[in-house]
mmCIF file of N, CA and C in Angstrom:
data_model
loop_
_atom_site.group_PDB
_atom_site.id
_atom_site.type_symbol
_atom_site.label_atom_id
_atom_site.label_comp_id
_atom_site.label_asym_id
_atom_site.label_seq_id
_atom_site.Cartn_x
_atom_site.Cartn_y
_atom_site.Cartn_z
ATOM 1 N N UNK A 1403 7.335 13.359 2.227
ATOM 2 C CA UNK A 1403 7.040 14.755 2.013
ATOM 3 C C UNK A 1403 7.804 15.568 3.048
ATOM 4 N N UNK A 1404 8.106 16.550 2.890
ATOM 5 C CA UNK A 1404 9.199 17.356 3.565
ATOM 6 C C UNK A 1404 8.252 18.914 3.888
ATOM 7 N N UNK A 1405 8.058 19.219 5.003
ATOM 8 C CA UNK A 1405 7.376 20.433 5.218
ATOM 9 C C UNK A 1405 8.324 21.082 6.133
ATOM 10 N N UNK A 1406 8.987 22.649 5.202
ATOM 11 C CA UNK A 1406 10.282 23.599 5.276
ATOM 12 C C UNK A 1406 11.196 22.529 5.568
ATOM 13 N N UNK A 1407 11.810 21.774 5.054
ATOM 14 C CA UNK A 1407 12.793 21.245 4.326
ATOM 15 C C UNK A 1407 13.114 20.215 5.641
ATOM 16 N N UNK A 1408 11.457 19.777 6.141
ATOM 17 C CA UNK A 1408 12.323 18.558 7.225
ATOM 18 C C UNK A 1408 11.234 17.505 6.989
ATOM 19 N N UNK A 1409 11.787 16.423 6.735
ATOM 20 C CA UNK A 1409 10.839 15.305 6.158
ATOM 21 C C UNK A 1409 10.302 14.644 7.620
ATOM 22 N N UNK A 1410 8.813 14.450 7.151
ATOM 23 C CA UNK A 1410 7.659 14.100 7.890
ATOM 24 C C UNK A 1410 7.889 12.748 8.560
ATOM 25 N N UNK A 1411 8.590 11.980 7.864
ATOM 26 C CA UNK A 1411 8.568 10.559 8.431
ATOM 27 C C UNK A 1411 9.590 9.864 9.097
ATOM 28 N N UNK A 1412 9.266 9.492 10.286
ATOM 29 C CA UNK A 1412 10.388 9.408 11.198
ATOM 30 C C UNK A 1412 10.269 8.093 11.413
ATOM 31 N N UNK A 1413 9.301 6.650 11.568
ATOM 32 C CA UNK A 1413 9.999 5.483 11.685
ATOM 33 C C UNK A 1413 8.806 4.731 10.909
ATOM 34 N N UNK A 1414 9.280 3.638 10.300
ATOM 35 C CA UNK A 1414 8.166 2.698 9.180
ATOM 36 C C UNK A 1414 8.856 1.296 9.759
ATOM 37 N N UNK A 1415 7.588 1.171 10.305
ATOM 38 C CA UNK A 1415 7.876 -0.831 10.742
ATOM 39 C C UNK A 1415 6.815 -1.541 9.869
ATOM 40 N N UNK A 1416 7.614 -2.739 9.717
ATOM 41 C CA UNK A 1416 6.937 -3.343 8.714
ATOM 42 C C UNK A 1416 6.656 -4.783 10.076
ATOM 43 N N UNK A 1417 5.569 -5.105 9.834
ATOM 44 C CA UNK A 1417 5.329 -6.136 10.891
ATOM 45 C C UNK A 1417 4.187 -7.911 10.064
ATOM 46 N N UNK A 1418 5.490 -8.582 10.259
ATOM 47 C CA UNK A 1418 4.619 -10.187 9.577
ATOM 48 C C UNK A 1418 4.585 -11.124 10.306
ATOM 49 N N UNK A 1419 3.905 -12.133 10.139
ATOM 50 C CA UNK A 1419 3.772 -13.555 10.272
ATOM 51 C C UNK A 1419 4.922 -14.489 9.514
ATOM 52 N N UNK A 1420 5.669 -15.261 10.389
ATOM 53 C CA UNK A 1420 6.691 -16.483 10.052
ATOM 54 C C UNK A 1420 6.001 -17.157 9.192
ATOM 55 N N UNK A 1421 5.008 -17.808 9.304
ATOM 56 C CA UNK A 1421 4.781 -18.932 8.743
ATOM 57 C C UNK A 1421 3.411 -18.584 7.851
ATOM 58 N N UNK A 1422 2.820 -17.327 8.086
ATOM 59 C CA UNK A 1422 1.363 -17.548 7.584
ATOM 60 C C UNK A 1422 1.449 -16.657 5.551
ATOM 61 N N UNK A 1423 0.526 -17.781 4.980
ATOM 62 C CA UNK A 1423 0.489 -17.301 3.994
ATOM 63 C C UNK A 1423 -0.226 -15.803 3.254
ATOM 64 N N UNK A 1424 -0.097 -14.957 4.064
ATOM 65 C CA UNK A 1424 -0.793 -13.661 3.790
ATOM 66 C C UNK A 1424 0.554 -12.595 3.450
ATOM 67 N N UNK A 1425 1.587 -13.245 4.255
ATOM 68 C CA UNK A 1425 2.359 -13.106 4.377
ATOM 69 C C UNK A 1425 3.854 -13.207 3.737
ATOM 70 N N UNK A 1426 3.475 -13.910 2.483
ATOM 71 C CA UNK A 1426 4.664 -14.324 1.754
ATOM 72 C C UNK A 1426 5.331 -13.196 1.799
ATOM 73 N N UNK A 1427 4.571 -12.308 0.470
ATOM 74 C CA UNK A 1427 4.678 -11.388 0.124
ATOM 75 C C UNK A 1427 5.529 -10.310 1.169
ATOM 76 N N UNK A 1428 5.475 -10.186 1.623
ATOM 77 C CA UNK A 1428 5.934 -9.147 3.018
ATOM 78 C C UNK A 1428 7.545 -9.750 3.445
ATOM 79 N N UNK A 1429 7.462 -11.001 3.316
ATOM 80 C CA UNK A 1429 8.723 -11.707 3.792
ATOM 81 C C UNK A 1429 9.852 -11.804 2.407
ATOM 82 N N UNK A 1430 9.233 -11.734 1.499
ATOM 83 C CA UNK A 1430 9.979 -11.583 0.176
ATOM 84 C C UNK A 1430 10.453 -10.376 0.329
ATOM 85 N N UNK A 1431 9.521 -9.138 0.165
ATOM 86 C CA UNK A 1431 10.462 -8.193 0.430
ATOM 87 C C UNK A 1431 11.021 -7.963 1.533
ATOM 88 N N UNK A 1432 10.822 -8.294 2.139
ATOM 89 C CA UNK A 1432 12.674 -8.166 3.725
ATOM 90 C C UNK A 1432 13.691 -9.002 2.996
ATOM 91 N N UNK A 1433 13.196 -10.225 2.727
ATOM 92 C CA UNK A 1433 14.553 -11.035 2.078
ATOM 93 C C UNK A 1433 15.321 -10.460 0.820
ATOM 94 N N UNK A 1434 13.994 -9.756 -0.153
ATOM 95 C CA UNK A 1434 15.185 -9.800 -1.485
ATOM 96 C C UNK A 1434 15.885 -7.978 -0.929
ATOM 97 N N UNK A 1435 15.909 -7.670 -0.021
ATOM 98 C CA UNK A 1435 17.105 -6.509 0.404
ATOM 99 C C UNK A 1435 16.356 -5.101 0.239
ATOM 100 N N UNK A 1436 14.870 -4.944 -0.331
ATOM 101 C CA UNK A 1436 14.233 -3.938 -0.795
ATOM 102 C C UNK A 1436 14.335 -3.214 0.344
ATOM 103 N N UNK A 1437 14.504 -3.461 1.520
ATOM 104 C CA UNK A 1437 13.966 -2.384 2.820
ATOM 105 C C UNK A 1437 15.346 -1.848 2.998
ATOM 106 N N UNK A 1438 16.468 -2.447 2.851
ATOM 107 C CA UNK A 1438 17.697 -2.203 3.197
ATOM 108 C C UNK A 1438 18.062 -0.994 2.213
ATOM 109 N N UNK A 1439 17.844 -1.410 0.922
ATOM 110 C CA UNK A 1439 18.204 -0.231 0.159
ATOM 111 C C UNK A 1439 16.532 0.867 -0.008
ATOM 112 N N UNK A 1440 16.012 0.645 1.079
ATOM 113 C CA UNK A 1440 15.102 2.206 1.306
ATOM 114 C C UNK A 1440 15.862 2.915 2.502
ATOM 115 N N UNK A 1441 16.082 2.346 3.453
ATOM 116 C CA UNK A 1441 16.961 2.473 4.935
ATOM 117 C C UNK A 1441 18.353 3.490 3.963
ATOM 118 N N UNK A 1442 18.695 2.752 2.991
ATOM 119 C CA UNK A 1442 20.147 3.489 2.378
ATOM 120 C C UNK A 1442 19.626 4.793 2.186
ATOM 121 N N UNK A 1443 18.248 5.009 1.702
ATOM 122 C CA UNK A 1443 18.080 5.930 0.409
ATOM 123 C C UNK A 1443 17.638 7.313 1.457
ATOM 124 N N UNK A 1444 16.410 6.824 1.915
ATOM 125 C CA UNK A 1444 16.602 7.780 3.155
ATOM 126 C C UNK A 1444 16.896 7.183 4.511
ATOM 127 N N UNK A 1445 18.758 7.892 4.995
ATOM 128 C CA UNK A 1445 18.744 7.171 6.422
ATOM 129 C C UNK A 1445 18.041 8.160 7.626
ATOM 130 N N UNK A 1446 17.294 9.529 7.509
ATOM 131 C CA UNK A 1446 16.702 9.417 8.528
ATOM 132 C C UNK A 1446 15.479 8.946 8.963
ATOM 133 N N UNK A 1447 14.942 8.026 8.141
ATOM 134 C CA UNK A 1447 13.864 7.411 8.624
ATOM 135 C C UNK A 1447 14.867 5.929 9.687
ATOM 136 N N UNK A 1448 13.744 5.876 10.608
ATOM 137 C CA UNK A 1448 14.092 4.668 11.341
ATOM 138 C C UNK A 1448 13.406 3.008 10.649
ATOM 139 N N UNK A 1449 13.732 2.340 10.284
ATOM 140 C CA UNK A 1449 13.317 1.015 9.355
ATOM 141 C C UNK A 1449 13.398 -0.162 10.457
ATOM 142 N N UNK A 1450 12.662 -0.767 10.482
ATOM 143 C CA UNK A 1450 12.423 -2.044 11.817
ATOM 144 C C UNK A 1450 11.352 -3.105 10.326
ATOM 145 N N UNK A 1451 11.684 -4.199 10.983
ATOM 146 C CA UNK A 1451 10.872 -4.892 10.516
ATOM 147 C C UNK A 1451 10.107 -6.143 12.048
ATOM 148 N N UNK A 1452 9.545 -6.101 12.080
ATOM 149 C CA UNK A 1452 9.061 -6.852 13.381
ATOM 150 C C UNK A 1452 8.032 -8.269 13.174
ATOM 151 N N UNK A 1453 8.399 -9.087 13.984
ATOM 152 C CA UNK A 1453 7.666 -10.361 13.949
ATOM 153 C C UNK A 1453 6.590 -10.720 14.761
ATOM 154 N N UNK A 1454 5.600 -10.893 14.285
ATOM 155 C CA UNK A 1454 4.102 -10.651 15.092
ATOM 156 C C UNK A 1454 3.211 -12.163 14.644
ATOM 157 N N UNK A 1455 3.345 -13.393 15.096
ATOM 158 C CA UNK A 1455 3.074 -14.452 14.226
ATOM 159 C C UNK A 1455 1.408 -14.580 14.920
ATOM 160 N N UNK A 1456 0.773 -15.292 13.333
ATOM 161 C CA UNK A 1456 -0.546 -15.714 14.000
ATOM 162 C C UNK A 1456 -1.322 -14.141 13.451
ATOM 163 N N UNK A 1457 -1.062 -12.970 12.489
ATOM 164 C CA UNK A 1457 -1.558 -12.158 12.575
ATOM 165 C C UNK A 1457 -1.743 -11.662 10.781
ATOM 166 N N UNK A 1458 -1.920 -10.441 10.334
ATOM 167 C CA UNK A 1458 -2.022 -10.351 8.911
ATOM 168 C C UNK A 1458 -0.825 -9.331 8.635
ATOM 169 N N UNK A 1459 -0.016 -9.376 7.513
ATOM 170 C CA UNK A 1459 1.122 -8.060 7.579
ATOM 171 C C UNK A 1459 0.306 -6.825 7.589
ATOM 172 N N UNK A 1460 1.039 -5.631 8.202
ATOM 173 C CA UNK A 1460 0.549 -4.447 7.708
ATOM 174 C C UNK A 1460 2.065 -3.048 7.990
ATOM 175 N N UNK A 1461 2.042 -2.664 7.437
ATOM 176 C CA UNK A 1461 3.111 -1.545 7.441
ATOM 177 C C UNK A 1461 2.684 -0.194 8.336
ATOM 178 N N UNK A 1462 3.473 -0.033 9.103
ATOM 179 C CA UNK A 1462 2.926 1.443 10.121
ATOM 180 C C UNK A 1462 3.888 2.390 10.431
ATOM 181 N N UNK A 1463 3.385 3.794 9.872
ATOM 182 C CA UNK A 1463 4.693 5.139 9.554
ATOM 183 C C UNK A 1463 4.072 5.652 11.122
ATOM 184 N N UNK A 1464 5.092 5.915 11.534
ATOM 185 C CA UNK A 1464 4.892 7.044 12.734
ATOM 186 C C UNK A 1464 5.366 8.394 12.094
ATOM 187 N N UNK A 1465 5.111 10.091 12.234
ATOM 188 C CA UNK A 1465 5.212 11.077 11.202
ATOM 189 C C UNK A 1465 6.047 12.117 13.000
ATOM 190 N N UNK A 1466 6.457 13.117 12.376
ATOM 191 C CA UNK A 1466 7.132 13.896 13.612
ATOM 192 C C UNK A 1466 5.765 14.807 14.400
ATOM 193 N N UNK A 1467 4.583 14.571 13.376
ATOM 194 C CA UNK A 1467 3.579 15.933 14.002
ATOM 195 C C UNK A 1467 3.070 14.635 15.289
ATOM 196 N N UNK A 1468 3.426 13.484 15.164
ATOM 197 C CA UNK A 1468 2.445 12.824 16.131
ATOM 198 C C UNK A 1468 1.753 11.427 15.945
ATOM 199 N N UNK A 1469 1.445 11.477 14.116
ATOM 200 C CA UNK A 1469 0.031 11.192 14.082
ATOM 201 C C UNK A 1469 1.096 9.485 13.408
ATOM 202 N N UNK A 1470 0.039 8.587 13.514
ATOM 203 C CA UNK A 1470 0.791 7.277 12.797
ATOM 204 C C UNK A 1470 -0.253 6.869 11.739
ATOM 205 N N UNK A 1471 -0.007 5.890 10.831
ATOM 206 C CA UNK A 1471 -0.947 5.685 9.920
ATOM 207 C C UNK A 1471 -0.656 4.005 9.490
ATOM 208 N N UNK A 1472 -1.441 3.208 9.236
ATOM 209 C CA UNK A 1472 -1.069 1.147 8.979
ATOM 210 C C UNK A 1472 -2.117 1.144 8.206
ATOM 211 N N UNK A 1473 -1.256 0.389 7.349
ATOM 212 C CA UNK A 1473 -1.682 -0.043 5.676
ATOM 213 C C UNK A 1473 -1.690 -1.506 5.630
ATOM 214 N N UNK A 1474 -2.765 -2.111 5.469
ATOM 215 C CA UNK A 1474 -2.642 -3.598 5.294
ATOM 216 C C UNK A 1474 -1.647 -4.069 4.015
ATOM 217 N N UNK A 1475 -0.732 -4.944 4.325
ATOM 218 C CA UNK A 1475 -0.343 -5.542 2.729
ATOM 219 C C UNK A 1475 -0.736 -6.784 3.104
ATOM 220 N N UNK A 1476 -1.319 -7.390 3.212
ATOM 221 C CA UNK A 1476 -2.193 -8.942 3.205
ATOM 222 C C UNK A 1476 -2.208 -9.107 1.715
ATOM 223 N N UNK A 1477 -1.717 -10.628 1.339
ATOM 224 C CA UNK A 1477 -1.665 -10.968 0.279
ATOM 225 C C UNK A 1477 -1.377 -9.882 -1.034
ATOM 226 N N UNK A 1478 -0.644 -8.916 -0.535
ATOM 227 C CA UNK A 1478 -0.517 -7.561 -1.726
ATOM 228 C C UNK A 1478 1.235 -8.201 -2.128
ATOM 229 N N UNK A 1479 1.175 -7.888 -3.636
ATOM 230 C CA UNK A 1479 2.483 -8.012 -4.675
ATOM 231 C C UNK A 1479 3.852 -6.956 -4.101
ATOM 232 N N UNK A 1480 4.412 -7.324 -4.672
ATOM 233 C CA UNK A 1480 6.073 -6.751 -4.387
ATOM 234 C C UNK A 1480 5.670 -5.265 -4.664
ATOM 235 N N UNK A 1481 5.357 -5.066 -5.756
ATOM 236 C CA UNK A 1481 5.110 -3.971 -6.016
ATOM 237 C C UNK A 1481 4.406 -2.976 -5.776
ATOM 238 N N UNK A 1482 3.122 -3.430 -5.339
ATOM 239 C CA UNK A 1482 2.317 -2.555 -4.047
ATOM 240 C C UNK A 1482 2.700 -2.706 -2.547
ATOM 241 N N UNK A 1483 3.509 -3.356 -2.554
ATOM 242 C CA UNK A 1483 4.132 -3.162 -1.316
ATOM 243 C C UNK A 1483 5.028 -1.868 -1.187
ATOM 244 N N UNK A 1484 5.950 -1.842 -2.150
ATOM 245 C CA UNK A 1484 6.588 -0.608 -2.412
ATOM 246 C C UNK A 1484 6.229 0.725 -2.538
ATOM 247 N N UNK A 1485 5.095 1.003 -3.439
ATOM 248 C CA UNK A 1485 3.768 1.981 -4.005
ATOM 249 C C UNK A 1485 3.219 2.630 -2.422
ATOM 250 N N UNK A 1486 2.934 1.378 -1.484
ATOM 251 C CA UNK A 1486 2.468 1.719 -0.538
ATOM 252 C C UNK A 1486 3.431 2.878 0.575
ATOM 253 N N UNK A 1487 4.886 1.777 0.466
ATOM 254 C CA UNK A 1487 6.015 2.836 1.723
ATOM 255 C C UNK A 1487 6.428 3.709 0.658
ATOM 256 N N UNK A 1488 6.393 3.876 -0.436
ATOM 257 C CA UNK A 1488 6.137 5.569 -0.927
ATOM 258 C C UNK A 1488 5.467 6.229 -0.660
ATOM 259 N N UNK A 1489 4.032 6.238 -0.685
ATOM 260 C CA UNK A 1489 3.194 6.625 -0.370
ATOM 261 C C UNK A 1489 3.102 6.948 1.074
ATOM 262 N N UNK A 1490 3.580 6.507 1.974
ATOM 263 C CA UNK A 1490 4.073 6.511 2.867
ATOM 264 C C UNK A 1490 5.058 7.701 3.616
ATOM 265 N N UNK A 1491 5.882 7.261 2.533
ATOM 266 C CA UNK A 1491 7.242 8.288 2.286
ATOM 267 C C UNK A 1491 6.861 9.501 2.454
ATOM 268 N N UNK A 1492 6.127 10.051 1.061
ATOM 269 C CA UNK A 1492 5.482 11.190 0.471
ATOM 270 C C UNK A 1492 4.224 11.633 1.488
ATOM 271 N N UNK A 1493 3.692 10.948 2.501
ATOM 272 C CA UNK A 1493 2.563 11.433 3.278
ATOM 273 C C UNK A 1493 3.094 12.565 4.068
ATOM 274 N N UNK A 1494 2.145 13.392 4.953
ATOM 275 C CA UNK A 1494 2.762 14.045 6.179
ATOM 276 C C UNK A 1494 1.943 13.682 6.802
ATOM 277 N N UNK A 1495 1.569 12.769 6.931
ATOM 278 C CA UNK A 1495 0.982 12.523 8.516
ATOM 279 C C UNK A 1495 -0.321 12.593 8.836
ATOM 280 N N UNK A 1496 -0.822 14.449 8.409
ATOM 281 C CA UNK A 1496 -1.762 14.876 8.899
ATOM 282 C C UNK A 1496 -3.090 13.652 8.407
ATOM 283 N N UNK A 1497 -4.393 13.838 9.157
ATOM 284 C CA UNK A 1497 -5.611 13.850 8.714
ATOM 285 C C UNK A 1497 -6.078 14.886 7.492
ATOM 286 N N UNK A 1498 -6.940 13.858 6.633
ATOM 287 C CA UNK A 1498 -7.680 14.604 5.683
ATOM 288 C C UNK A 1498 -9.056 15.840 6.297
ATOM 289 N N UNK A 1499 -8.883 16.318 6.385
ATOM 290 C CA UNK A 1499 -9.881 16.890 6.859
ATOM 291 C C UNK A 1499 -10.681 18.106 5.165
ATOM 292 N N UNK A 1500 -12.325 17.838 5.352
ATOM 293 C CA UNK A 1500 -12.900 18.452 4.465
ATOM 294 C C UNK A 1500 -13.210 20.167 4.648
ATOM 295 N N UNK A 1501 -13.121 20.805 3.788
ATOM 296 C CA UNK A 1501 -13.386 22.425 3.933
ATOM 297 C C UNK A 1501 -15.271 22.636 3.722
ATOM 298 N N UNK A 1502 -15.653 22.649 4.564
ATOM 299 C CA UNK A 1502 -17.182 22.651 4.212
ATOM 300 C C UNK A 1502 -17.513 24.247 4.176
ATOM 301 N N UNK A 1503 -17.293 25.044 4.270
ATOM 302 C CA UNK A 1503 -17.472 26.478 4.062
ATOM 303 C C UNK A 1503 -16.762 27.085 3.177
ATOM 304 N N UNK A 1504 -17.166 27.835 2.369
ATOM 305 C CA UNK A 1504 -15.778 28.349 1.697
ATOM 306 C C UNK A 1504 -15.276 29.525 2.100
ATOM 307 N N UNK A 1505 -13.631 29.452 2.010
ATOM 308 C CA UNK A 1505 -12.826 30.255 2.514
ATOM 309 C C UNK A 1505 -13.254 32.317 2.822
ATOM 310 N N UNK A 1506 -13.445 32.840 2.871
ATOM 311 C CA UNK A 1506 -13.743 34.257 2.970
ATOM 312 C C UNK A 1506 -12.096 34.793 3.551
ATOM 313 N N UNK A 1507 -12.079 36.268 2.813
ATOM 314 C CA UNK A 1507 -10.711 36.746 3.073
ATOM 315 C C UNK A 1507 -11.395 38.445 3.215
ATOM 316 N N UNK A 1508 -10.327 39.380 4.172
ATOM 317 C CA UNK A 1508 -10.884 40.673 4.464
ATOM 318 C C UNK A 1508 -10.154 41.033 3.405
ATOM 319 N N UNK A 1509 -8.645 40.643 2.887
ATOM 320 C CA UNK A 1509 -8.249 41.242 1.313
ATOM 321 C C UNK A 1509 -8.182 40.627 0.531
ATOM 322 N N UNK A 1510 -8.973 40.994 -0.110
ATOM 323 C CA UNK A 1510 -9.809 40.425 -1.584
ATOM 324 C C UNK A 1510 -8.117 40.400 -2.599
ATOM 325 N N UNK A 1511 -8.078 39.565 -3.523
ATOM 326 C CA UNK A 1511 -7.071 39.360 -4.800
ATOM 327 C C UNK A 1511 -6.212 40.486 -5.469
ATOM 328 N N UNK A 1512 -5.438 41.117 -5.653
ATOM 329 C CA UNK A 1512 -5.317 41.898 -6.527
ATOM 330 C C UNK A 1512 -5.666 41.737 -8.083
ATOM 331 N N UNK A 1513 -5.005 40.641 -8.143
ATOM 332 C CA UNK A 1513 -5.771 40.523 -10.128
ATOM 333 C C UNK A 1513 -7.166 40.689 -10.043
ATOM 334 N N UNK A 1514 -8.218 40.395 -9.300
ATOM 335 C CA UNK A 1514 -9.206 40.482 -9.311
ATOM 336 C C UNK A 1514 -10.196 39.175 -9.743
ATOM 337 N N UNK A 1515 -11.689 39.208 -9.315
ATOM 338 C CA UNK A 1515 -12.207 38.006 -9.542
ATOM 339 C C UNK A 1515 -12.058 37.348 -10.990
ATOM 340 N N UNK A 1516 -12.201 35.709 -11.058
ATOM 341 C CA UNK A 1516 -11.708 35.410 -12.133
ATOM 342 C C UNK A 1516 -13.040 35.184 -13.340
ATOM 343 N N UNK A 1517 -12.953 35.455 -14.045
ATOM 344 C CA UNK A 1517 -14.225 35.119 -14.984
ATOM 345 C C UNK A 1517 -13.469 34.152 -16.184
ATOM 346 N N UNK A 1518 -14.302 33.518 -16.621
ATOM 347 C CA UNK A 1518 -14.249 32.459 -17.798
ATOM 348 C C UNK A 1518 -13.922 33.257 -19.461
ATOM 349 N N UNK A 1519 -14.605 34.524 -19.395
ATOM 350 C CA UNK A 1519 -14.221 35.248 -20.543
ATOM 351 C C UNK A 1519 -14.357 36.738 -20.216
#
């Protein structure tokens, strides 16, 4: 996601286990080239893949406001692996935060309030 035309995501490490089976999955995609041609697609993200043995994979975006965010892919398919560093991609970073009050404004709409009919 790009907020005024400068994209949010500045480095995505992907971090697995050598040998452990939670892990296939995670090591397939480094091998069959999928990260390389994301690295192509957008090069200002920074792309690392890191070796952490003895542990479960999980993917972790660092964003420019600060904030970082890790997504387990433990035993997850090629394809939610991908779904996920889109998702990823497309994040900004921030926290969800809920609106528990509703908004109040000192200038009210011009069209005016909305009614159903």
């Amino acid at each position: 996601m790009a907020t005024r035309g400068v994209r949010q995501l500045k480095k995505l490490e992907i971090f697995f286990c050598e040998v452990g089976g939670s892990s296939n999955q995670a090591r397939e995609y480094i091998k069959s080239g999928l990260i390389v041609e994301y690295a192509g697609t957008f090069p200002s993200v920074e792309v690392s893949a890191k070796l952490r043995n003895g542990h479960h994979p999980f993917i972790k975006a660092d964003y420019v406001t600060g904030f970082s965010k890790q997504v387990c892919i433990k035993n997850e398919s090629l394809e939610r692996i991908e779904k996920v560093v889109t998702m990823l991609t497309d994040s900004s970073g921030r926290k969800i935060s809920k609106i528990t009050s509703p908004i109040r404004t000192d200038t009210p709409s011009v069209q005016g309030v909305w009614t159903p009919m």
